[in-house]
mmCIF file of C-alpha atoms in Angstrom:
data_model
loop_
_atom_site.group_PDB
_atom_site.id
_atom_site.type_symbol
_atom_site.label_atom_id
_atom_site.label_comp_id
_atom_site.label_asym_id
_atom_site.label_seq_id
_atom_site.Cartn_x
_atom_site.Cartn_y
_atom_site.Cartn_z
ATOM 1 C CA MET Z 14 0.212 0.021 0.324
ATOM 2 C CA ASN Z 15 2.861 2.148 0.588
ATOM 3 C CA ASN Z 16 5.012 1.911 -2.180
ATOM 4 C CA THR Z 17 1.748 2.387 -4.352
ATOM 5 C CA LEU Z 18 1.058 5.839 -2.703
ATOM 6 C CA SER Z 19 4.589 6.818 -3.143
ATOM 7 C CA LYS Z 20 4.067 6.063 -6.919
ATOM 8 C CA TYR Z 21 1.304 6.847 -7.774
ATOM 9 C CA TYR Z 22 -0.122 9.635 -5.334
ATOM 10 C CA LEU Z 23 2.800 11.740 -4.174
ATOM 11 C CA SER Z 24 4.156 11.428 -7.984
ATOM 12 C CA THR Z 25 0.848 12.813 -9.143
ATOM 13 C CA MET Z 26 0.369 15.422 -6.693
ATOM 14 C CA TYR Z 27 3.593 16.776 -6.605
ATOM 15 C CA THR Z 28 3.325 16.803 -10.379
ATOM 16 C CA ILE Z 29 -0.096 18.703 -10.206
ATOM 17 C CA GLU Z 30 1.882 20.810 -7.779
ATOM 18 C CA PHE Z 31 4.328 21.658 -9.851
ATOM 19 C CA ILE Z 32 2.570 23.060 -12.791
ATOM 20 C CA PHE Z 33 0.200 24.581 -11.065
ATOM 21 C CA GLY Z 34 2.839 26.407 -8.783
ATOM 22 C CA ILE Z 35 5.467 27.381 -11.681
ATOM 23 C CA ILE Z 36 2.644 28.927 -13.445
ATOM 24 C CA GLY Z 37 1.258 31.063 -10.151
ATOM 25 C CA ASN Z 38 4.219 32.200 -8.771
ATOM 26 C CA SER Z 39 6.240 32.896 -12.073
ATOM 27 C CA ILE Z 40 3.569 35.455 -12.430
ATOM 28 C CA VAL Z 41 3.575 36.757 -9.110
ATOM 29 C CA VAL Z 42 7.691 37.156 -9.171
ATOM 30 C CA PHE Z 43 7.720 38.943 -12.613
ATOM 31 C CA GLY Z 44 4.725 40.862 -11.962
ATOM 32 C CA TYR Z 45 6.247 42.063 -8.617
ATOM 33 C CA ILE Z 46 9.643 42.915 -10.618
ATOM 34 C CA PHE Z 47 8.282 44.336 -13.665
ATOM 35 C CA CYS Z 48 4.678 46.166 -12.254
ATOM 36 C CA LEU Z 49 5.771 46.994 -9.010
ATOM 37 C CA LYS Z 50 7.248 50.713 -8.677
ATOM 38 C CA VAL Z 51 6.655 51.177 -4.801
ATOM 39 C CA TRP Z 52 7.686 48.453 -2.379
ATOM 40 C CA LYS Z 53 6.024 48.014 0.821
ATOM 41 C CA SER Z 54 6.769 45.616 3.824
ATOM 42 C CA GLY Z 55 3.624 43.674 2.725
ATOM 43 C CA ASN Z 56 5.401 43.059 -0.790
ATOM 44 C CA ILE Z 57 9.262 42.266 0.539
ATOM 45 C CA TYR Z 58 7.380 39.462 2.577
ATOM 46 C CA LEU Z 59 5.048 38.596 -0.237
ATOM 47 C CA PHE Z 60 8.033 37.814 -2.375
ATOM 48 C CA ASN Z 61 10.468 36.520 -0.553
ATOM 49 C CA LEU Z 62 7.353 33.876 -0.034
ATOM 50 C CA SER Z 63 7.391 33.263 -3.488
ATOM 51 C CA LEU Z 64 11.298 32.862 -3.711
ATOM 52 C CA SER Z 65 10.683 30.252 -1.011
ATOM 53 C CA ASP Z 66 7.854 28.434 -2.990
ATOM 54 C CA PHE Z 67 10.403 28.592 -6.051
ATOM 55 C CA ALA Z 68 12.604 26.499 -3.825
ATOM 56 C CA PHE Z 69 10.517 24.112 -3.378
ATOM 57 C CA LEU Z 70 9.745 23.627 -6.608
ATOM 58 C CA CYS Z 71 12.788 22.964 -7.984
ATOM 59 C CA THR Z 72 13.111 20.099 -5.699
ATOM 60 C CA LEU Z 73 10.024 18.147 -7.420
ATOM 61 C CA PRO Z 74 11.092 17.434 -10.647
ATOM 62 C CA MET Z 75 14.040 14.768 -9.207
ATOM 63 C CA LEU Z 76 11.174 13.584 -6.437
ATOM 64 C CA VAL Z 77 8.821 12.954 -8.851
ATOM 65 C CA THR Z 78 11.434 10.425 -10.827
ATOM 66 C CA SER Z 79 12.298 9.001 -8.053
ATOM 67 C CA TYR Z 80 9.372 8.037 -6.980
ATOM 68 C CA CYS Z 81 8.005 6.670 -10.961
ATOM 69 C CA LYS Z 82 11.039 4.397 -10.842
ATOM 70 C CA GLY Z 83 11.076 3.148 -7.427
ATOM 71 C CA GLU Z 84 14.495 4.166 -6.695
ATOM 72 C CA TRP Z 85 16.768 7.477 -5.895
ATOM 73 C CA THR Z 86 18.997 8.007 -8.843
ATOM 74 C CA TYR Z 87 20.431 11.107 -7.585
ATOM 75 C CA GLY Z 88 23.447 10.192 -5.345
ATOM 76 C CA ASP Z 89 23.441 11.482 -1.147
ATOM 77 C CA VAL Z 90 24.603 14.733 -1.976
ATOM 78 C CA LEU Z 91 20.838 15.529 -3.828
ATOM 79 C CA CYS Z 92 19.287 13.470 -1.728
ATOM 80 C CA ARG Z 93 20.028 15.129 1.479
ATOM 81 C CA SER Z 94 19.853 19.089 -0.094
ATOM 82 C CA ASN Z 95 16.516 18.118 -1.728
ATOM 83 C CA ARG Z 96 15.034 17.075 2.050
ATOM 84 C CA PHE Z 97 16.902 20.257 2.978
ATOM 85 C CA LEU Z 98 15.338 22.303 0.804
ATOM 86 C CA LEU Z 99 11.934 20.685 0.860
ATOM 87 C CA HIS Z 100 11.963 21.631 5.126
ATOM 88 C CA VAL Z 101 13.309 25.158 3.884
ATOM 89 C CA ASN Z 102 10.364 25.987 2.057
ATOM 90 C CA LEU Z 103 7.508 24.677 4.553
ATOM 91 C CA TYR Z 104 9.072 26.676 7.457
ATOM 92 C CA THR Z 105 10.102 29.856 5.849
ATOM 93 C CA SER Z 106 6.590 29.853 4.273
ATOM 94 C CA ILE Z 107 4.916 29.547 7.433
ATOM 95 C CA LEU Z 108 7.302 32.537 8.863
ATOM 96 C CA PHE Z 109 6.264 34.946 5.722
ATOM 97 C CA LEU Z 110 2.564 34.099 6.248
ATOM 98 C CA THR Z 111 2.916 35.010 10.001
ATOM 99 C CA PHE Z 112 4.402 38.059 9.160
ATOM 100 C CA ILE Z 113 2.237 38.598 6.291
ATOM 101 C CA SER Z 114 -0.736 38.556 8.692
ATOM 102 C CA ILE Z 115 0.993 40.853 10.925
ATOM 103 C CA ASP Z 116 1.934 43.284 8.359
ATOM 104 C CA ARG Z 117 -1.808 43.143 7.358
ATOM 105 C CA TYR Z 118 -3.384 43.842 11.230
ATOM 106 C CA MET Z 119 -0.792 46.774 11.227
ATOM 107 C CA LEU Z 120 -2.344 48.241 7.763
ATOM 108 C CA ILE Z 121 -5.936 48.169 8.767
ATOM 109 C CA GLN Z 122 -5.068 49.118 12.451
ATOM 110 C CA TYR Z 123 -2.797 51.763 11.171
ATOM 111 C CA PRO Z 124 -4.153 53.149 7.830
ATOM 112 C CA PHE Z 125 -2.247 56.349 7.411
ATOM 113 C CA ARG Z 126 0.794 56.268 9.093
ATOM 114 C CA ASP Z 127 3.772 53.763 8.857
ATOM 115 C CA HIS Z 128 4.172 51.484 11.854
ATOM 116 C CA PHE Z 129 7.692 50.435 12.713
ATOM 117 C CA LEU Z 130 7.260 47.279 12.004
ATOM 118 C CA GLN Z 131 5.820 48.600 8.269
ATOM 119 C CA LYS Z 132 8.872 50.330 7.484
ATOM 120 C CA LYS Z 133 10.927 48.527 4.270
ATOM 121 C CA LYS Z 134 14.084 48.598 5.911
ATOM 122 C CA ILE Z 135 12.704 46.492 9.149
ATOM 123 C CA ALA Z 136 10.945 44.126 5.976
ATOM 124 C CA VAL Z 137 14.233 43.313 4.323
ATOM 125 C CA VAL Z 138 15.820 42.762 7.970
ATOM 126 C CA LEU Z 139 12.993 40.581 8.877
ATOM 127 C CA SER Z 140 13.118 38.202 6.005
ATOM 128 C CA VAL Z 141 17.166 37.914 6.108
ATOM 129 C CA ALA Z 142 16.798 36.728 9.712
ATOM 130 C CA VAL Z 143 13.999 34.234 8.668
ATOM 131 C CA TRP Z 144 16.026 32.760 5.958
ATOM 132 C CA ILE Z 145 19.023 32.677 8.385
ATOM 133 C CA LEU Z 146 17.251 31.200 11.264
ATOM 134 C CA VAL Z 147 14.902 28.808 9.188
ATOM 135 C CA THR Z 148 18.754 27.585 7.520
ATOM 136 C CA LEU Z 149 20.168 27.284 11.386
ATOM 137 C CA GLU Z 150 17.105 25.245 12.621
ATOM 138 C CA LEU Z 151 17.062 22.608 10.045
ATOM 139 C CA VAL Z 152 20.223 21.929 9.609
ATOM 140 C CA PRO Z 153 20.399 19.197 12.284
ATOM 141 C CA ILE Z 154 18.485 17.743 9.384
ATOM 142 C CA PHE Z 155 21.424 16.347 7.992
ATOM 143 C CA THR Z 156 22.404 13.832 10.452
ATOM 144 C CA PHE Z 157 18.560 11.952 9.914
ATOM 145 C CA ILE Z 158 18.411 12.151 6.056
ATOM 146 C CA LYS Z 159 20.651 9.682 4.057
ATOM 147 C CA THR Z 160 20.212 7.725 1.184
ATOM 148 C CA ASP Z 161 19.283 4.031 1.894
ATOM 149 C CA VAL Z 162 21.924 2.165 0.021
ATOM 150 C CA SER Z 163 19.944 -1.526 0.530
ATOM 151 C CA ASP Z 164 17.202 -0.498 -1.640
ATOM 152 C CA ASN Z 165 18.603 3.070 -3.101
ATOM 153 C CA GLN Z 166 16.080 4.960 -1.742
ATOM 154 C CA CYS Z 167 16.055 8.695 -0.549
ATOM 155 C CA ARG Z 168 14.565 8.166 2.738
ATOM 156 C CA ASP Z 169 12.119 11.123 4.124
ATOM 157 C CA TYR Z 170 13.023 12.478 7.208
ATOM 158 C CA ALA Z 171 10.232 11.227 9.333
ATOM 159 C CA SER Z 172 11.862 7.356 8.185
ATOM 160 C CA SER Z 173 15.388 8.010 8.259
ATOM 161 C CA GLY Z 174 17.450 8.380 11.400
ATOM 162 C CA GLU Z 175 17.061 6.843 15.038
ATOM 163 C CA ALA Z 176 13.626 7.152 16.278
ATOM 164 C CA GLU Z 177 14.221 7.890 19.386
ATOM 165 C CA ARG Z 178 16.862 11.377 18.649
ATOM 166 C CA ASN Z 179 14.777 12.225 15.701
ATOM 167 C CA LEU Z 180 11.548 12.103 17.935
ATOM 168 C CA ILE Z 181 12.923 14.581 19.994
ATOM 169 C CA TYR Z 182 14.231 17.308 17.842
ATOM 170 C CA SER Z 183 10.434 16.671 14.989
ATOM 171 C CA MET Z 184 8.955 18.108 18.239
ATOM 172 C CA CYS Z 185 11.371 20.691 18.856
ATOM 173 C CA LEU Z 186 11.064 21.790 15.158
ATOM 174 C CA THR Z 187 7.074 21.319 15.473
ATOM 175 C CA PHE Z 188 6.894 23.558 18.569
ATOM 176 C CA LEU Z 189 9.232 26.339 16.787
ATOM 177 C CA GLY Z 190 8.620 26.389 13.634
ATOM 178 C CA PHE Z 191 4.831 25.540 14.030
ATOM 179 C CA VAL Z 192 2.990 25.910 16.778
ATOM 180 C CA ILE Z 193 4.766 29.291 17.811
ATOM 181 C CA PRO Z 194 3.927 30.804 14.342
ATOM 182 C CA LEU Z 195 0.475 29.464 14.239
ATOM 183 C CA CYS Z 196 -0.154 30.978 17.862
ATOM 184 C CA VAL Z 197 1.345 34.689 16.013
ATOM 185 C CA MET Z 198 -0.641 34.336 13.747
ATOM 186 C CA CYS Z 199 -3.889 33.087 15.036
ATOM 187 C CA PHE Z 200 -3.370 36.387 17.548
ATOM 188 C CA PHE Z 201 -3.330 38.981 14.612
ATOM 189 C CA TYR Z 202 -5.771 37.183 12.704
ATOM 190 C CA LEU Z 203 -8.307 36.981 15.244
ATOM 191 C CA LYS Z 204 -7.342 40.817 16.013
ATOM 192 C CA MET Z 205 -8.322 41.683 12.740
ATOM 193 C CA VAL Z 206 -11.554 39.784 12.493
ATOM 194 C CA ARG Z 207 -12.542 41.595 15.853
ATOM 195 C CA PHE Z 208 -11.398 45.157 13.723
ATOM 196 C CA LEU Z 209 -13.069 44.194 11.206
ATOM 197 C CA LYS Z 210 -16.438 43.347 12.686
ATOM 198 C CA ASN Z 211 -16.597 46.143 14.643
ATOM 199 C CA ARG Z 212 -15.557 48.532 11.762
ATOM 200 C CA SER Z 213 -18.858 47.025 9.551
ATOM 201 C CA GLU Z 214 -20.709 47.829 12.680
ATOM 202 C CA GLN Z 215 -20.176 51.097 13.156
ATOM 203 C CA PHE Z 216 -20.346 51.998 9.765
ATOM 204 C CA THR Z 217 -23.025 50.034 8.043
ATOM 205 C CA ALA Z 218 -23.222 52.413 5.334
ATOM 206 C CA ALA Z 219 -19.851 52.246 4.435
ATOM 207 C CA GLN Z 220 -18.054 50.233 1.513
ATOM 208 C CA PRO Z 221 -18.621 46.597 3.067
ATOM 209 C CA LEU Z 222 -16.116 44.704 4.402
ATOM 210 C CA GLU Z 223 -17.319 41.185 3.599
ATOM 211 C CA LYS Z 224 -14.097 40.251 1.729
ATOM 212 C CA PRO Z 225 -11.543 41.275 4.118
ATOM 213 C CA LEU Z 226 -12.949 39.539 6.733
ATOM 214 C CA SER Z 227 -13.504 36.691 4.421
ATOM 215 C CA LEU Z 228 -10.104 36.568 3.219
ATOM 216 C CA VAL Z 229 -8.678 36.758 7.037
ATOM 217 C CA ILE Z 230 -10.768 33.566 7.968
ATOM 218 C CA ILE Z 231 -10.073 31.640 4.749
ATOM 219 C CA ALA Z 232 -6.396 32.226 5.345
ATOM 220 C CA LEU Z 233 -6.370 30.940 8.809
ATOM 221 C CA VAL Z 234 -8.517 28.141 7.895
ATOM 222 C CA ILE Z 235 -6.192 27.034 4.907
ATOM 223 C CA PHE Z 236 -3.123 27.225 7.280
ATOM 224 C CA LEU Z 237 -4.258 25.360 9.638
ATOM 225 C CA LEU Z 238 -5.942 22.857 7.289
ATOM 226 C CA LEU Z 239 -2.669 22.463 5.588
ATOM 227 C CA PHE Z 240 -0.131 22.110 8.181
ATOM 228 C CA THR Z 241 -1.258 20.401 10.678
ATOM 229 C CA PRO Z 242 -2.072 17.543 9.792
ATOM 230 C CA TYR Z 243 1.575 16.765 8.454
ATOM 231 C CA HIS Z 244 3.034 17.896 11.626
ATOM 232 C CA ILE Z 245 1.027 15.757 13.678
ATOM 233 C CA MET Z 246 1.125 12.792 11.109
ATOM 234 C CA ARG Z 247 5.041 13.372 11.167
ATOM 235 C CA ASN Z 248 5.568 12.902 15.243
ATOM 236 C CA VAL Z 249 3.246 9.814 15.190
ATOM 237 C CA ARG Z 250 5.277 8.587 12.070
ATOM 238 C CA ILE Z 251 8.502 8.564 13.969
ATOM 239 C CA ALA Z 252 7.064 7.521 17.104
ATOM 240 C CA SER Z 253 5.404 4.391 15.764
ATOM 241 C CA GLN Z 254 9.105 3.162 15.110
ATOM 242 C CA MET Z 255 10.288 3.411 18.676
ATOM 243 C CA LYS Z 256 11.214 0.316 19.699
ATOM 244 C CA SER Z 257 9.275 1.242 23.277
ATOM 245 C CA TRP Z 258 6.362 1.251 20.924
ATOM 246 C CA ASN Z 259 5.019 -1.780 20.489
ATOM 247 C CA GLN Z 260 2.731 -2.668 18.195
ATOM 248 C CA THR Z 261 1.538 -4.703 14.930
ATOM 249 C CA GLN Z 262 3.024 -4.538 11.745
ATOM 250 C CA CYS Z 263 -0.335 -3.715 10.049
ATOM 251 C CA THR Z 264 -0.886 -0.285 12.723
ATOM 252 C CA LYS Z 265 2.803 0.802 11.563
ATOM 253 C CA ASN Z 266 1.365 0.634 7.684
ATOM 254 C CA ILE Z 267 -1.391 2.571 8.093
ATOM 255 C CA ILE Z 268 0.439 5.252 9.846
ATOM 256 C CA HIS Z 269 2.821 5.296 7.424
ATOM 257 C CA ALA Z 270 0.075 5.409 5.376
ATOM 258 C CA ILE Z 271 -1.633 8.426 6.360
ATOM 259 C CA TYR Z 272 1.357 10.261 6.662
ATOM 260 C CA ILE Z 273 2.040 9.664 3.314
ATOM 261 C CA ILE Z 274 -1.430 11.180 2.245
ATOM 262 C CA THR Z 275 -0.579 14.330 4.522
ATOM 263 C CA ARG Z 276 2.436 15.403 2.935
ATOM 264 C CA PRO Z 277 2.188 16.926 -0.710
ATOM 265 C CA ILE Z 278 -1.353 18.437 1.485
ATOM 266 C CA ALA Z 279 0.993 20.397 3.457
ATOM 267 C CA PHE Z 280 3.267 21.359 0.422
ATOM 268 C CA LEU Z 281 0.034 22.761 -1.140
ATOM 269 C CA ASN Z 282 0.596 26.171 -0.037
ATOM 270 C CA SER Z 283 3.133 26.817 -2.799
ATOM 271 C CA VAL Z 284 -0.196 26.472 -5.508
ATOM 272 C CA ILE Z 285 -2.522 28.417 -2.454
ATOM 273 C CA ASN Z 286 -0.374 31.453 -2.114
ATOM 274 C CA PRO Z 287 -0.137 32.674 -5.730
ATOM 275 C CA VAL Z 288 -3.937 33.102 -5.397
ATOM 276 C CA PHE Z 289 -3.800 35.174 -2.323
ATOM 277 C CA TYR Z 290 -1.276 37.152 -3.744
ATOM 278 C CA PHE Z 291 -4.154 38.251 -6.551
ATOM 279 C CA LEU Z 292 -6.938 39.082 -3.870
ATOM 280 C CA MET Z 293 -4.692 40.693 -0.947
ATOM 281 C CA GLY Z 294 -1.748 41.942 -3.300
ATOM 282 C CA ASP Z 295 -2.690 45.505 -2.802
ATOM 283 C CA HIS Z 296 -4.394 45.817 -6.675
ATOM 284 C CA PHE Z 297 -2.044 43.368 -8.142
ATOM 285 C CA ARG Z 298 -4.624 42.322 -10.853
ATOM 286 C CA GLU Z 299 -4.962 45.426 -11.922
ATOM 287 C CA MET Z 300 -1.287 46.041 -12.195
ATOM 288 C CA LEU Z 301 -0.678 43.093 -13.608
ATOM 289 C CA MET Z 302 -3.525 43.498 -16.130
ATOM 290 C CA THR Z 303 -2.104 47.013 -16.819
ATOM 291 C CA LYS Z 304 1.461 46.032 -17.598
ATOM 292 C CA VAL Z 305 -0.035 43.439 -20.119
ATOM 293 C CA ARG Z 306 -2.481 45.494 -21.796
ATOM 294 C CA GLN Z 307 1.015 47.992 -22.390
ATOM 295 C CA LEU Z 308 3.186 44.983 -23.720
ATOM 296 C CA LEU Z 309 0.146 44.494 -26.239
ATOM 297 C CA LYS Z 310 -0.186 47.673 -27.446
ATOM 298 C CA ARG Z 311 3.645 47.697 -28.286
ATOM 299 C CA ILE Z 312 3.558 44.297 -29.745
ATOM 300 C CA THR Z 313 0.536 45.154 -32.407
ATOM 301 C CA PRO Z 314 1.527 48.185 -33.478
ATOM 302 C CA THR Z 315 4.929 46.141 -34.189
ATOM 303 C CA ALA Z 316 2.996 43.336 -35.794
ATOM 304 C CA ASN Z 317 0.940 45.562 -37.913
ATOM 305 C CA GLU Z 318 4.502 47.191 -39.496
ATOM 306 C CA VAL Z 319 5.623 44.090 -40.237
ATOM 307 C CA MET Z 320 2.459 42.876 -42.251
ATOM 308 C CA THR Z 321 2.526 46.153 -43.684
ATOM 309 C CA LYS Z 322 5.700 45.962 -45.070
ATOM 310 C CA HIS Z 323 5.918 42.789 -45.975
ATOM 311 C CA SER Z 324 2.626 43.097 -48.340
ATOM 312 C CA ASP Z 325 4.349 46.036 -50.067
ATOM 313 C CA THR Z 326 7.326 44.054 -50.604
ATOM 314 C CA GLU Z 327 4.914 41.802 -52.771
ATOM 315 C CA THR Z 328 2.673 44.596 -54.340
ATOM 316 C CA PRO Z 329 4.184 44.597 -57.780
#
């Protein structure tokens, strides 16, 4: 069952995520680079989030190929670096989404002045700090991940290393990389929801606030649904390999199967994130469509001129 899930389920899900993730994130990155004239703190966090998604997407072709073939043929170094980048994307995404929630709250709370946390220099410093922090906290993962020479497999993190030590590190990583950012995000999103509800009650005749309120709730729900099952099942999967936990092989296989199912779900954020860029990215859609129209206007006259010259040369 687990081999079937790895070969068909993981390869299919990661292929879908790669295709749609590359398209969506390419539009966002090029849109920010070529269309955005004035950068704000929120744009900096979103841009770094997209770069993190690209790092993860670059690992998928090798993973899909290995799952389809049933073996890892790229060597131990690429195995470790591949799994490392995968986890870097996971925890940088969580932190950048947390900072985005803080930035959105500050933007709503202080619409007419820049808060200290909304300054561009601070956003750049915090973004660099996120990359450094996540890299440092994931360095120990290299001691657990390695290529299994016996069957030529690049084991995922939860299936590698000594289970007792691995569980301690996994619990610490879950707490520092997921639980704490989740609490911070929930705190600011709940404050945002309360603020928007109060505003809607005070200004019933003003512009409706249902859309931003809905986006805040959807963002929090998606965050919980994507990341929570993976972190729970990763720790359960590691614990199931401990000698002190006596259980049948059938139970171990079921735990492993559920863990496999949660893995690509956790990384769906790389596909979903670009959607939120369009919905929450400071008129990003209008800005991007304006740039596309300008390019089309430049291309269309050029094409007409070429056609006119071509017809003139053929006229006797």
